[in-house]
Coordinates of C-alpha atoms and ligand atoms in Angstrom, one line a residue:
X1 CA 0.0 0.0 0.0
X2 CA 1.4 3.3 -0.9
X3 CA 0.8 6.5 1.0
X4 CA 0.9 9.9 -0.6
X5 CA 1.5 12.9 1.6
X6 CA -0.2 16.1 0.9
X7 CA 1.7 19.1 2.3
X8 CA -0.7 22.0 3.1
X9 CA 0.2 25.6 2.6
X10 CA -0.3 28.0 5.5
X11 CA -0.2 31.8 5.8
X12 CA 3.3 33.2 6.3
X13 CA 2.0 35.7 8.8
X14 CA 0.0 35.8 12.0
X15 CA -2.9 38.1 12.9
X16 CA -2.2 41.1 15.1
X17 CA -5.5 43.0 14.9
X18 CA -9.0 42.1 13.9
X19 CA -11.9 43.9 12.4
X20 CA -15.3 42.8 13.7
X21 CA -18.0 41.8 11.1
X22 CA -21.7 42.4 11.2
X23 CA -23.9 39.4 10.8
X24 CA -27.3 40.1 9.2
X25 CA -30.7 38.3 8.9
X26 CA -32.2 37.3 5.6
X27 CA -34.9 40.0 6.1
X28 CA -32.2 42.7 6.5
X29 CA -30.4 41.4 3.4
X30 CA -33.5 41.4 1.3
X31 CA -34.2 45.0 2.2
X32 CA -30.5 45.9 1.6
X33 CA -30.3 44.3 -1.9
X34 CA -33.6 45.8 -3.0
X35 CA -32.5 49.3 -1.9
X36 CA -29.3 48.6 -3.9
X37 CA -31.2 48.0 -7.0
X38 CA -29.9 44.4 -7.0
X39 CA -26.4 45.7 -7.7
X40 CA -23.8 44.6 -5.3
X41 CA -21.8 47.7 -6.0
X42 CA -24.6 49.8 -4.4
X43 CA -24.7 47.8 -1.1
X44 CA -23.4 49.4 2.0
X45 CA -20.3 47.7 3.1
X46 CA -21.8 47.5 6.6
X47 CA -24.5 45.2 5.3
X48 CA -21.9 42.7 4.0
X49 CA -20.5 39.7 5.9
X50 CA -17.8 38.4 3.7
X51 CA -16.8 41.0 1.1
X52 CA -15.5 39.3 -2.1
X53 CA -16.5 42.2 -4.4
X54 CA -12.9 42.9 -5.4
X55 CA -9.3 42.4 -4.4
X56 CA -8.8 46.1 -5.2
X57 CA -7.7 48.2 -2.3
X58 CA -9.1 45.6 0.1
X59 CA -6.0 43.7 1.1
X60 CA -4.5 43.9 4.6
X61 CA -1.3 45.9 5.0
X62 CA 1.5 44.5 7.1
X63 CA 2.8 46.0 10.3
X64 CA 5.8 47.2 8.3
X65 CA 3.4 49.0 5.9
X66 CA 1.5 50.6 8.8
X67 CA 4.7 51.7 10.3
X68 CA 5.7 53.1 6.9
X69 CA 2.6 55.4 7.0
X70 CA 4.2 57.1 10.0
X71 CA 7.2 57.8 7.8
X72 CA 5.2 59.9 5.4
X73 CA 7.0 63.0 4.2
X74 CA 4.1 65.2 3.3
X75 CA 6.0 67.8 1.4
X76 CA 4.2 69.1 -1.7
X77 CA 7.3 68.5 -3.9
X78 CA 10.1 66.0 -3.8
X79 CA 8.8 63.8 -1.0
X80 CA 11.3 61.3 0.3
X81 CA 8.7 58.6 -0.2
X82 CA 8.5 59.4 -3.9
X83 CA 12.2 58.6 -4.3
X84 CA 11.8 55.4 -2.3
X85 CA 8.9 54.3 -4.5
X86 CA 10.9 55.3 -7.7
X87 CA 13.7 53.1 -6.5
X88 CA 11.4 50.2 -5.8
X89 CA 9.9 50.4 -9.3
X90 CA 13.3 50.5 -10.9
X91 CA 14.8 47.8 -8.7
X92 CA 11.9 45.2 -8.8
X93 CA 10.2 46.0 -12.1
X94 CA 13.1 47.4 -14.1
X95 CA 11.2 50.4 -15.6
X96 CA 13.3 53.6 -15.8
X97 CA 10.8 56.4 -15.2
X98 CA 7.9 56.7 -12.8
X99 CA 4.8 58.8 -12.6
X100 CA 2.7 58.1 -9.5
X101 CA -1.1 58.3 -9.9
X102 CA -4.0 58.0 -7.5
X103 CA -4.8 54.5 -8.9
X104 CA -4.6 52.5 -12.1
X105 CA -7.1 54.3 -14.2
X106 CA -5.3 57.6 -13.6
X107 CA -2.3 56.1 -15.4
X108 CA -4.5 54.6 -18.1
X109 CA -6.0 58.1 -18.8
X110 CA -2.5 59.6 -19.1
X111 CA -1.0 57.0 -21.3
X112 CA -4.1 56.8 -23.6
X113 CA -4.1 60.6 -24.0
X114 CA -0.4 60.6 -24.9
X115 CA -0.2 57.7 -27.3
X116 CA -3.6 57.3 -28.9
X117 CA -4.8 59.4 -31.9
X118 CA -8.4 59.2 -33.2
X119 CA -8.7 56.2 -35.6
X120 CA -6.0 54.2 -33.9
X121 CA -6.4 50.5 -32.9
X122 CA -5.1 49.0 -29.7
X123 CA -4.8 45.2 -29.7
X124 CA -4.9 43.6 -26.3
X125 CA -5.1 40.3 -24.5
X126 CA -8.8 40.8 -23.6
X127 CA -10.3 44.1 -22.5
X128 CA -10.5 45.5 -19.1
X129 CA -13.4 47.9 -18.4
X130 CA -11.5 51.1 -17.4
X131 CA -8.5 50.4 -19.7
X132 CA -10.7 50.0 -22.8
X133 CA -12.9 53.0 -21.9
X134 CA -9.8 55.3 -21.7
X135 CA -8.6 53.9 -25.0
X136 CA -12.0 54.7 -26.6
X137 CA -12.3 58.2 -25.0
X138 CA -8.9 59.0 -26.6
X139 CA -10.4 58.0 -30.0
X140 CA -9.0 54.5 -30.2
X141 CA -10.7 51.1 -30.8
X142 CA -9.7 48.0 -28.8
X143 CA -9.1 44.8 -30.7
X144 CA -9.1 41.5 -28.8
X145 CA -6.1 39.3 -29.7
X146 CA -6.3 36.8 -26.8
X147 CA -6.3 33.1 -27.7
X148 CA -9.8 31.6 -28.2
X149 CA -9.4 29.4 -25.1
X150 CA -9.6 32.5 -22.9
X151 CA -13.3 32.8 -23.8
X152 CA -14.0 29.2 -23.0
X153 CA -14.6 28.6 -19.3
X154 CA -14.0 24.9 -19.5
X155 CA -10.7 24.9 -21.4
X156 CA -7.8 23.7 -19.3
X157 CA -5.2 25.8 -21.2
X158 CA -2.5 26.7 -18.6
X159 CA -1.9 30.1 -20.1
X160 CA -5.2 31.5 -21.2
X161 CA -3.8 35.0 -21.2
X162 CA -1.6 34.3 -24.2
X163 CA -1.7 36.4 -27.4
X164 CA -2.9 34.7 -30.6
X165 CA -0.3 35.8 -33.1
X166 CA -2.6 35.1 -36.1
X167 CA -5.2 37.5 -34.7
X168 CA -2.5 40.1 -34.0
X169 CA -0.9 39.8 -37.4
X170 CA -4.2 40.2 -39.1
X171 CA -4.8 43.5 -37.3
X172 CA -1.2 44.7 -38.1
X173 CA -1.7 43.8 -41.8
X174 CA -5.1 45.4 -41.9
X175 CA -4.3 48.8 -40.2
X176 CA -0.5 49.0 -40.5
X177 CA 1.8 49.5 -37.6
X178 CA 1.5 53.3 -37.7
X179 CA -2.1 53.0 -36.6
X180 CA -1.2 50.9 -33.6
X181 CA 0.3 53.1 -30.9
X182 CA 0.9 50.1 -28.6
X183 CA -0.2 46.6 -27.7
X184 CA -2.0 46.4 -24.4
X185 CA -0.8 43.4 -22.5
X186 CA -2.3 42.5 -19.1
X187 CA -0.6 40.0 -16.8
X188 CA -3.0 37.6 -15.1
X189 CA -5.9 38.6 -17.3
X190 CA -8.7 39.8 -15.0
X191 CA -11.7 39.4 -17.3
X192 CA -10.6 35.9 -18.4
X193 CA -10.7 34.7 -14.8
X194 CA -7.3 35.7 -13.5
X195 CA -5.4 33.7 -16.2
X196 CA -1.7 34.1 -16.9
X197 CA 0.3 34.8 -20.0
X198 CA 3.4 32.6 -20.5
X199 CA 7.0 33.8 -20.6
X200 CA 7.4 32.1 -24.0
X201 CA 4.4 34.1 -25.4
X202 CA 5.9 37.3 -24.0
X203 CA 9.2 36.6 -25.5
X204 CA 7.6 35.9 -28.9
X205 CA 5.6 39.1 -28.6
X206 CA 8.8 41.1 -27.9
X207 CA 10.4 39.7 -31.0
X208 CA 7.3 40.4 -33.1
X209 CA 6.9 44.0 -31.8
X210 CA 10.6 44.8 -32.4
X211 CA 10.3 43.6 -36.0
X212 CA 7.2 45.8 -36.5
X213 CA 8.3 48.8 -34.4
X214 CA 5.3 48.6 -32.0
X215 CA 5.3 49.3 -28.3
X216 CA 4.0 47.0 -25.6
X217 CA 2.3 48.7 -22.6
X218 CA 1.9 46.3 -19.7
X219 CA -1.1 46.4 -17.4
X220 CA 0.9 45.0 -14.5
X221 CA -1.8 45.2 -11.9
X222 CA -1.5 41.4 -11.1
X223 CA 2.0 40.7 -12.4
X224 CA 3.2 38.8 -9.3
X225 CA 0.2 36.4 -9.5
X226 CA 1.1 35.8 -13.2
X227 CA 4.7 35.2 -12.2
X228 CA 3.5 32.6 -9.7
X229 CA 1.7 30.6 -12.4
X230 CA 4.8 30.8 -14.6
X231 CA 6.8 29.4 -11.7
X232 CA 4.4 26.6 -11.2
X233 CA 3.5 25.7 -14.8
X234 CA 6.1 26.8 -17.3
X235 CA 9.0 24.6 -18.2
X236 CA 12.3 25.8 -16.7
X237 CA 10.8 28.2 -14.0
X238 CA 10.4 25.9 -11.0
X239 CA 13.5 27.1 -9.3
X240 CA 13.3 30.7 -10.2
X241 CA 12.0 33.2 -7.7
X242 CA 8.9 35.3 -8.2
X243 CA 10.9 38.5 -8.1
X244 CA 13.2 37.4 -10.9
X245 CA 10.2 36.2 -13.0
X246 CA 8.4 39.5 -12.5
X247 CA 11.5 41.4 -13.6
X248 CA 11.9 39.3 -16.7
X249 CA 8.2 39.8 -17.6
X250 CA 8.6 43.6 -17.4
X251 CA 11.7 43.5 -19.5
X252 CA 9.7 42.5 -22.5
X253 CA 7.5 45.6 -22.3
X254 CA 8.1 49.3 -22.9
X255 CA 6.0 50.8 -20.1
X256 CA 3.3 49.9 -17.6
X257 CA 0.2 51.0 -15.9
X258 CA -0.3 49.7 -12.4
X259 CA -3.2 49.6 -10.0
X260 CA -1.1 49.1 -6.8
X261 CA -4.4 48.4 -5.0
X262 CA -4.1 44.7 -6.0
X263 CA -0.7 42.9 -6.1
X264 CA 1.1 45.7 -4.3
X265 CA -1.0 45.4 -1.2
X266 CA -2.1 49.0 -0.6
X267 CA -5.5 50.5 -0.1
X268 CA -4.9 53.3 -2.7
X269 CA -2.3 54.1 -5.3
X270 CA -1.0 53.4 -8.7
X271 CA 1.5 54.5 -11.3
X272 CA 2.6 54.9 -14.9
X273 CA 6.1 53.7 -15.7
X274 CA 8.0 53.9 -19.0
X275 CA 11.4 53.3 -20.4
X276 CA 11.0 56.1 -23.0
X277 CA 12.2 59.6 -22.1
X278 CA 9.7 61.3 -24.5
X279 CA 6.7 59.5 -23.1
X280 CA 7.9 60.3 -19.6
X281 CA 8.3 64.0 -20.3
X282 CA 4.8 64.2 -21.8
X283 CA 3.4 62.2 -18.9
X284 CA 5.1 64.5 -16.4
X285 CA 3.4 67.4 -18.0
X286 CA 0.0 65.8 -18.1
X287 CA 0.0 64.3 -14.6
X288 CA 0.0 67.9 -13.2
X289 CA -3.3 68.5 -14.9
X290 CA -5.2 65.3 -13.9
X291 CA -3.5 63.9 -10.7
X292 CA -1.1 66.2 -9.0
X293 CA 2.6 67.2 -9.1
X294 CA 4.8 64.5 -10.7
X295 CA 6.3 63.6 -7.4
X296 CA 3.0 62.7 -5.7
X297 CA 0.4 62.2 -8.5
X298 CA -2.6 62.3 -6.2
X299 CA -1.1 60.3 -3.3
X300 CA 0.0 61.3 0.1
X301 CA 3.7 60.7 0.9
X302 CA 2.6 57.9 3.3
X303 CA 0.7 56.2 0.5
X304 CA 3.9 56.0 -1.6
X305 CA 5.8 54.6 1.3
X306 CA 3.3 51.9 1.9
X307 CA 3.3 51.1 -1.8
X308 CA 7.1 50.8 -1.9
X309 CA 7.0 48.3 1.0
X310 CA 4.0 46.5 -0.5
X311 CA 5.8 46.0 -3.8
X312 CA 8.6 44.2 -2.0
X313 CA 6.3 42.0 0.1
X314 CA 4.2 41.0 -2.9
X315 CA 7.2 39.4 -4.6
X316 CA 7.9 37.0 -1.8
X317 CA 7.5 33.3 -2.8
X318 CA 5.8 32.3 0.4
X319 CA 3.4 35.1 0.2
X320 CA 2.3 34.2 -3.3
X321 CA 2.1 30.5 -2.5
X322 CA -0.4 31.3 0.3
X323 CA -2.2 33.9 -1.7
X324 CA -3.0 31.7 -4.7
X325 CA -3.2 28.6 -2.5
X326 CA -6.2 30.2 -0.7
X327 CA -7.9 30.9 -4.0
X328 CA -7.3 27.3 -5.2
X329 CA -8.7 26.0 -1.9
X330 CA -12.0 27.8 -2.5
X331 CA -12.0 26.7 -6.1
X332 CA -11.6 23.0 -5.2
X333 CA -14.2 23.2 -2.5
X334 CA -16.7 24.7 -5.0
X335 CA -15.9 22.1 -7.6
X336 CA -16.5 19.3 -5.0
X337 CA -20.0 20.8 -4.7
X338 CA -20.5 20.8 -8.5
X339 CA -20.5 24.6 -8.7
X340 CA -19.5 25.4 -12.3
X341 CA -16.4 27.6 -12.2
X342 CA -13.8 28.9 -14.8
X343 CA -11.0 26.4 -15.1
X344 CA -8.1 26.5 -14.3
X345 CA -8.6 28.3 -11.1
X346 CA -7.2 31.9 -11.5
X347 CA -5.0 34.0 -9.3
X348 CA -7.3 36.5 -7.6
X349 CA -10.6 34.8 -7.3
X350 CA -13.1 32.2 -8.4
X351 CA -15.2 33.0 -11.4
X352 CA -18.5 31.1 -11.3
X353 CA -20.0 30.4 -14.7
X354 CA -23.5 31.9 -14.5
X355 CA -24.5 30.5 -17.8
X356 CA -24.1 27.0 -16.5
X357 CA -25.3 27.9 -13.0
X358 CA -28.6 29.4 -14.3
X359 CA -29.0 27.7 -17.7
X360 CA -32.7 28.7 -17.9
X361 CA -31.8 32.5 -18.1
X362 CA -30.9 34.2 -21.4
X363 CA -28.0 36.7 -21.4
X364 CA -30.5 39.6 -21.6
X365 CA -31.9 38.4 -18.3
X366 CA -28.5 39.1 -16.7
X367 CA -27.6 35.7 -15.2
X368 CA -24.4 36.8 -13.5
X369 CA -26.0 39.9 -12.0
X370 CA -28.9 37.7 -10.8
X371 CA -26.6 35.2 -9.3
X372 CA -24.5 37.8 -7.5
X373 CA -27.7 39.2 -5.9
X374 CA -28.8 35.7 -4.8
X375 CA -25.5 34.8 -3.2
X376 CA -25.7 38.0 -1.2
X377 CA -29.3 37.3 -0.2
X378 CA -28.4 33.8 0.9
X379 CA -25.4 34.6 3.1
X380 CA -24.3 38.2 3.1
X381 CA -21.4 37.4 0.8
X382 CA -20.8 40.1 -1.7
X383 CA -19.5 39.2 -5.2
X384 CA -19.4 41.0 -8.6
X385 CA -20.9 40.6 -12.0
X386 CA -18.5 40.1 -14.8
X387 CA -20.7 39.5 -17.9
X388 CA -23.0 41.5 -20.1
X389 CA -23.5 44.4 -17.6
X390 CA -19.7 44.9 -17.2
X391 CA -19.1 44.6 -21.0
X392 CA -21.3 47.7 -21.6
X393 CA -22.1 49.1 -25.1
X394 CA -19.9 49.9 -28.1
X395 CA -19.6 53.3 -29.7
X396 CA -22.8 52.7 -31.7
X397 CA -24.7 52.1 -28.5
X398 CA -25.1 48.4 -29.0
X399 CA -24.6 46.0 -26.1
X400 CA -21.4 43.9 -26.2
X401 CA -22.4 40.2 -25.7
X402 CA -19.3 38.7 -24.0
X403 CA -18.9 34.9 -24.2
X404 CA -18.1 34.8 -20.5
X405 CA -21.0 35.5 -18.2
X406 CA -19.4 35.2 -14.8
X407 CA -19.7 36.1 -11.1
X408 CA -16.4 36.9 -9.5
X409 CA -15.7 35.8 -6.0
X410 CA -12.6 37.9 -5.5
X411 CA -10.3 37.2 -2.6
X412 CA -8.6 40.1 -0.9
X413 CA -5.0 39.4 0.1
X414 CA -4.2 38.4 3.7
X415 CA -7.8 39.2 4.9
X416 CA -10.0 36.1 5.2
X417 CA -9.3 32.7 6.7
X418 CA -9.9 29.2 5.3
X419 CA -13.1 29.0 7.4
X420 CA -14.4 32.0 5.6
X421 CA -13.7 30.1 2.3
X422 CA -15.7 27.1 3.6
X423 CA -18.7 29.4 4.4
X424 CA -18.5 30.9 0.9
X425 CA -18.5 27.5 -0.9
X426 CA -21.3 26.2 1.3
X427 CA -23.6 29.2 0.8
X428 CA -23.1 29.1 -3.0
X429 CA -24.0 25.4 -2.9
X430 CA -27.3 26.3 -1.2
X431 CA -28.1 28.7 -4.0
X432 CA -27.2 26.0 -6.5
X433 CA -29.8 23.7 -5.0
X434 CA -32.6 26.2 -5.4
X435 CA -31.5 27.5 -8.8
X436 CA -34.5 26.4 -10.7
X437 CA -36.7 28.8 -8.8
X438 CA -34.4 31.8 -9.5
X439 CA -35.8 34.3 -12.1
X440 CA -33.8 36.8 -14.1
X441 CA -33.8 40.6 -13.9
X442 CA -34.3 43.7 -16.1
X443 CA -32.2 46.9 -16.0
X444 CA -34.2 49.9 -14.9
X445 CA -31.4 52.5 -14.7
X446 CA -28.3 52.5 -16.9
X447 CA -25.5 55.0 -16.5
X448 CA -23.5 56.2 -19.5
X449 CA -20.0 55.0 -18.6
X450 CA -19.0 51.8 -16.8
X451 CA -22.6 51.0 -16.2
X452 CA -21.9 48.0 -13.9
X453 CA -20.9 50.3 -11.1
X454 CA -24.3 52.1 -10.7
X455 CA -26.9 50.3 -12.8
X456 CA -30.1 49.3 -11.1
X457 CA -32.3 46.2 -11.6
X458 CA -35.6 44.7 -10.8
X459 CA -36.6 41.1 -10.6
X460 CA -38.7 39.7 -13.5
Ligands
F0G1 N1 -6.4 47.0 -14.8 C1 -6.9 45.9 -14.3 C2 -6.5 44.6 -14.8 C3 -7.7 46.0 -13.2 O1 -8.2 44.9 -12.6 C4 -8.1 47.3 -12.7 C5 -9.0 47.4 -11.6 C6 -7.6 48.4 -13.3 C7 -6.7 48.3 -14.4 C8 -7.9 49.8 -12.9 O2 -7.3 50.1 -11.7 O3 -9.2 50.4 -10.1 O4 -6.9 51.2 -9.6 O5 -8.2 52.4 -11.3 N2 -9.7 46.5 -11.2 C9 -10.6 46.5 -10.1 C10 -11.3 45.2 -10.0 C11 -11.6 47.6 -10.0 O6 -12.2 45.0 -9.1 O7 -11.0 44.3 -10.7 P1 -7.9 51.1 -10.6

């Protein structure tokens, strides 16, 4: 008889302070979700038990980061913390020039305004809501060049974030390189379910873009999670450290936008980084208009200090193992309950496939929006729609109909325990058991931009 030993992961930290949670009754939750127009973004946080809305700005800072807040140099210009952050970005990511911004979309706004001219096309490995909107507002059109497997929730492809070079080449031939200001490459593609791009694919992209004289701008919001998957899955990376892998990823790109609210473990902050002096100069002019002086970009000195420390902590191998290990734990638990989820399990959350969960609803009845509302009602767990509502409308006002109709159970970093994950999986299982009685919804209020944030719904 052979015995196999399973070695568990455990958190490489211990808890020093706790935040008490409010438990609610079903009656209270029904009132709350109705008041919120069945949109989990409009719920009051106080009415939420386990908050899996997003991993953005919701992670727990370390004692070192909290101590860093006290070291804030709140000078208007030339804060010490700016230089510390600049050094961290250069050292760990390898980009030359840094422009801090209040968060990721601040950087997206600036880079889009600088590089995109009306009529341009921006190929990318799947859209992200704010990223695409800034490209469109600058007069560009986004073109999806991710491999087909990324749109298939049951494909087991280990690198669903990869670029499909046939798709890219078709666009380059059709429009010409002069109409393509850059290729927009996200690491650990959010909308695909937190799926990584491989190093081999990035290397090939670098070669291709050098041949054609096209830039690569890197949405590095979850670059460390991507590096973890490369370490685990890609040939030749088992013994490499996350920090080395991250630096190599960045080396194949010309600049980056970062929402530091994710991987970099801060509650607010972001930046634009570039290796090009001209782009930097232009960005330094523009940041003053939209964010603040180029040495603070909308952040307090203490925020930049916490970010510099968070960047370093995010690249620790043990941290990443526990971070993604917790997400995988929830994924496996859900699968053992036959809850349909996107495979393979991604880096920042579990994406439940609402099409398979509620097969009796059409996409116009908002299956993912409906499921998110039901999960809240069941248990006080807050999740997010990532389907037709998030996809929005194109320039002609027509709805995008994305293939993926998902509910994202996003896990904040270093915040919840394994027992919380058990409660989440069990609550979702209860909803699954009564799914046949769940009806869809209609949208009764639709905002013009990024409608998922504020849209309101009613039950059919
Ligand atoms: N890029 C990606 C891949 C993101 O996931 C986000 C934010 C941004 C850019 C924008 O950054 O919020 O700092 O302005 N994603 C959050 C989420 C909102 O919940 O996925 P931001």
